[in-house]
JSON list of C-alpha atoms in Angstrom, two decimals:
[
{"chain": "A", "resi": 262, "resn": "UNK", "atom": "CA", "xyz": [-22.67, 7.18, -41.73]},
{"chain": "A", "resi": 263, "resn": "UNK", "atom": "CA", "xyz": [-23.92, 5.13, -39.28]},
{"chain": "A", "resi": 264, "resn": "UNK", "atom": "CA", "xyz": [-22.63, 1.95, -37.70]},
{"chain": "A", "resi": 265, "resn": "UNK", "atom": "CA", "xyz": [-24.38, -1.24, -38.48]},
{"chain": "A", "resi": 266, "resn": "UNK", "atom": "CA", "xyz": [-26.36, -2.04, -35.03]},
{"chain": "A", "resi": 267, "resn": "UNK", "atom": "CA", "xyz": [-24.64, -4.43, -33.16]},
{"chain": "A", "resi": 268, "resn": "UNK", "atom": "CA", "xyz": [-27.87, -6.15, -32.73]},
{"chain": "A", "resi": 269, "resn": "UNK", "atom": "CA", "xyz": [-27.95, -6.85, -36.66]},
{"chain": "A", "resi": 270, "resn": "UNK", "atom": "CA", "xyz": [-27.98, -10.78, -37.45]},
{"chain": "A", "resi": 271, "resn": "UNK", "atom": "CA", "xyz": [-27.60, -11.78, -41.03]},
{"chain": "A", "resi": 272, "resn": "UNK", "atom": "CA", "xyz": [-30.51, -14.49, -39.93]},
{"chain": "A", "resi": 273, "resn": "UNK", "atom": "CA", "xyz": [-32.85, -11.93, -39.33]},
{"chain": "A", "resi": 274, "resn": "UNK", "atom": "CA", "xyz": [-33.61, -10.45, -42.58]},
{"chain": "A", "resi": 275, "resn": "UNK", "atom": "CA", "xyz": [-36.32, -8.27, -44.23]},
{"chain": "A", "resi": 276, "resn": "UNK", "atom": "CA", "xyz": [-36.43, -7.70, -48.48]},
{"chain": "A", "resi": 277, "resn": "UNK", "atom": "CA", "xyz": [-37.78, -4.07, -48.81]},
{"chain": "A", "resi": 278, "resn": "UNK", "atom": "CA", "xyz": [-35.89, -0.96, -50.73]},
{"chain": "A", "resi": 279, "resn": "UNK", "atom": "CA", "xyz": [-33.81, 1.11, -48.86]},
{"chain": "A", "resi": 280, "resn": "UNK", "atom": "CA", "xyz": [-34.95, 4.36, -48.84]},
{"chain": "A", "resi": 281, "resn": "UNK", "atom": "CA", "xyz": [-31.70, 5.98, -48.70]},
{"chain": "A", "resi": 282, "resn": "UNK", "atom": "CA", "xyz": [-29.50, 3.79, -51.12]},
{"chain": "A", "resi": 283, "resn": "UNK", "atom": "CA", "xyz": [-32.16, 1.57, -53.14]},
{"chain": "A", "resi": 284, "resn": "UNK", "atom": "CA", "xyz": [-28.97, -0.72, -53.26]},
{"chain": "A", "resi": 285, "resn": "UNK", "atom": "CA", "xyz": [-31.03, -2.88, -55.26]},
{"chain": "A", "resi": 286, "resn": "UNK", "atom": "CA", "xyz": [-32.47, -1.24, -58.14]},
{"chain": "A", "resi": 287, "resn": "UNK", "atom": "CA", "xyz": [-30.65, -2.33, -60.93]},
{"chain": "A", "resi": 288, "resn": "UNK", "atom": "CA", "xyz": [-30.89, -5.82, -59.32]},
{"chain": "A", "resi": 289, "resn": "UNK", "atom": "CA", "xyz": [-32.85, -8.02, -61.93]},
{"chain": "A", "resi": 290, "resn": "UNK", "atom": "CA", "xyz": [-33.56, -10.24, -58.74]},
{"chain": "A", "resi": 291, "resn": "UNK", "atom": "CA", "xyz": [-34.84, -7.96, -56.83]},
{"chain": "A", "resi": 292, "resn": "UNK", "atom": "CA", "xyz": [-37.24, -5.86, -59.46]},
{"chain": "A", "resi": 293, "resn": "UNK", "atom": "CA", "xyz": [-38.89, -9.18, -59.97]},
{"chain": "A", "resi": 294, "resn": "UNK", "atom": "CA", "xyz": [-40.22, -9.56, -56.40]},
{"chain": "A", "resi": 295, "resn": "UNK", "atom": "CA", "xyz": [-37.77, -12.09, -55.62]},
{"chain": "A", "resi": 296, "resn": "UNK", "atom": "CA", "xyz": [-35.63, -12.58, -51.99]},
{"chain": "A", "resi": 297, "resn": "UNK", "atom": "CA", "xyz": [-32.54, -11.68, -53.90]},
{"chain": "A", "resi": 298, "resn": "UNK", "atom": "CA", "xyz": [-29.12, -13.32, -51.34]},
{"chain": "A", "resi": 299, "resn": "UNK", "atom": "CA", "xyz": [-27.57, -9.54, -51.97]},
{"chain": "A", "resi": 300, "resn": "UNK", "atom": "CA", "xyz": [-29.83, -6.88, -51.54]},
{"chain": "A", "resi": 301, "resn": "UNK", "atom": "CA", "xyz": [-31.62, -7.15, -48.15]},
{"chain": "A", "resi": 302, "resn": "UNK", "atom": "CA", "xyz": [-31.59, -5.19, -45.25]},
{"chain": "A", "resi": 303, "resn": "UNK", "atom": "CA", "xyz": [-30.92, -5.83, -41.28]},
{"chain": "A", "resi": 304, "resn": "UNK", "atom": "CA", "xyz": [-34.30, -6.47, -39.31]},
{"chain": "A", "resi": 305, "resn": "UNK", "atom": "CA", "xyz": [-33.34, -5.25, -36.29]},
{"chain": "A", "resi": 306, "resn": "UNK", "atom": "CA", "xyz": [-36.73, -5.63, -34.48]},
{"chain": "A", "resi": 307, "resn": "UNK", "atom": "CA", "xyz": [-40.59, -5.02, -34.43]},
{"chain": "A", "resi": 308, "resn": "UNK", "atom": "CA", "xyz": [-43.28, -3.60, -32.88]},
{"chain": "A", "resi": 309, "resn": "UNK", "atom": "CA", "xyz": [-46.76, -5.74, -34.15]},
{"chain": "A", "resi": 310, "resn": "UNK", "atom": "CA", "xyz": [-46.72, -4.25, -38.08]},
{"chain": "A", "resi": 311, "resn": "UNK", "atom": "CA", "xyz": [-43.88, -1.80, -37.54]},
{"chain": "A", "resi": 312, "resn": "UNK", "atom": "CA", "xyz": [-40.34, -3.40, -38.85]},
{"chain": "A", "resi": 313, "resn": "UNK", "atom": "CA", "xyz": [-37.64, -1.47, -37.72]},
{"chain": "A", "resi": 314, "resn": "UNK", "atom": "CA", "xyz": [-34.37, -1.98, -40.40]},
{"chain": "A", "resi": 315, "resn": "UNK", "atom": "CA", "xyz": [-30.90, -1.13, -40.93]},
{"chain": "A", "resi": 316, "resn": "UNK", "atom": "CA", "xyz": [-29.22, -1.21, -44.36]},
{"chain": "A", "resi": 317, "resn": "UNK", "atom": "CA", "xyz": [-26.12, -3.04, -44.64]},
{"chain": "A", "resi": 318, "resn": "UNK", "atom": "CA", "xyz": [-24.69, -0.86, -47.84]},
{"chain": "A", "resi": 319, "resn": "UNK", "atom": "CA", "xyz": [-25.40, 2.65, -46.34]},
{"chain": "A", "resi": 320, "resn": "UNK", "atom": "CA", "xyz": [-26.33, 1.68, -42.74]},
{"chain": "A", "resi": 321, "resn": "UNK", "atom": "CA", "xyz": [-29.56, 4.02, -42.90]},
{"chain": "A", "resi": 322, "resn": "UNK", "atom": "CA", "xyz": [-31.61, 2.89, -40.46]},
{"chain": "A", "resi": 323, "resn": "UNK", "atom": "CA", "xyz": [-35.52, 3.46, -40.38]},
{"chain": "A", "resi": 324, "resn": "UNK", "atom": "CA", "xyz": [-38.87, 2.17, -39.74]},
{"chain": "A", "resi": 325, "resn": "UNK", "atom": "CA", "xyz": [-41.78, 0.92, -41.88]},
{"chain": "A", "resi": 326, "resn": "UNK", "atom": "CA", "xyz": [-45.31, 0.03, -40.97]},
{"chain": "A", "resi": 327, "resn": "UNK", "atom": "CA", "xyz": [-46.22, -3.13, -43.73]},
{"chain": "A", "resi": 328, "resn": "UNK", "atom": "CA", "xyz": [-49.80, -2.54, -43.05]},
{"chain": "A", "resi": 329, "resn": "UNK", "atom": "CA", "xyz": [-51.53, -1.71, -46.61]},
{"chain": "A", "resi": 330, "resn": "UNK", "atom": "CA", "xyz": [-51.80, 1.95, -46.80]},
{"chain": "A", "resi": 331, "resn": "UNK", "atom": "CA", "xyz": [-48.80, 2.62, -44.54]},
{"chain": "A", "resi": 332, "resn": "UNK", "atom": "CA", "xyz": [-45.63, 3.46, -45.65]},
{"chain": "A", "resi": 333, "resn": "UNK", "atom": "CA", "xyz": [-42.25, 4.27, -44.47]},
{"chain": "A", "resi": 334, "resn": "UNK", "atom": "CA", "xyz": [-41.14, 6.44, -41.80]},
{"chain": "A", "resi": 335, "resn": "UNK", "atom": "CA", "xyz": [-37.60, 7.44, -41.32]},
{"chain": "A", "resi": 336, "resn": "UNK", "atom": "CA", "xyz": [-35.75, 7.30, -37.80]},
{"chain": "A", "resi": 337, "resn": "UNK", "atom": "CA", "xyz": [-34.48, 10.12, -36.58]}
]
């Protein structure tokens, strides 16, 4: 497992499934399109569209373009 970045700030958050853990899929919250205050993930930076994240629960990090018709795209 991966550390969490040490660039991670609790103020800088982003509400999308983690790909890795889905931490929040039983979350009642979260399947309802709320911002749920538990399952959210670090937004570590961006690049325009592209949102670059780290998990908190698993510490997967990854990248996701939020354009319509783009999709997720793991960091290797």
């Amino acid at each position: 497992m991966l550390p969490i970045d040490p660039h991670a700030d609790t103020g800088r958050r982003a509400w999308l499934a983690c790909p890795n853990c889905d931490h929040g899929a039983s979350c009642a919250e979260c399947r309802s399109g709320r911002n749920c205050h538990t399952h959210w993930q670090y937004l570590i930076g961006n690049e325009a569209a592209v949102l670059h994240l780290q998990c908190p629960s698993c510490a997967h990090f990854w990248s996701v373009d939020t354009r319509p018709g783009r999709g997720c795209r793991t960091a290797a």
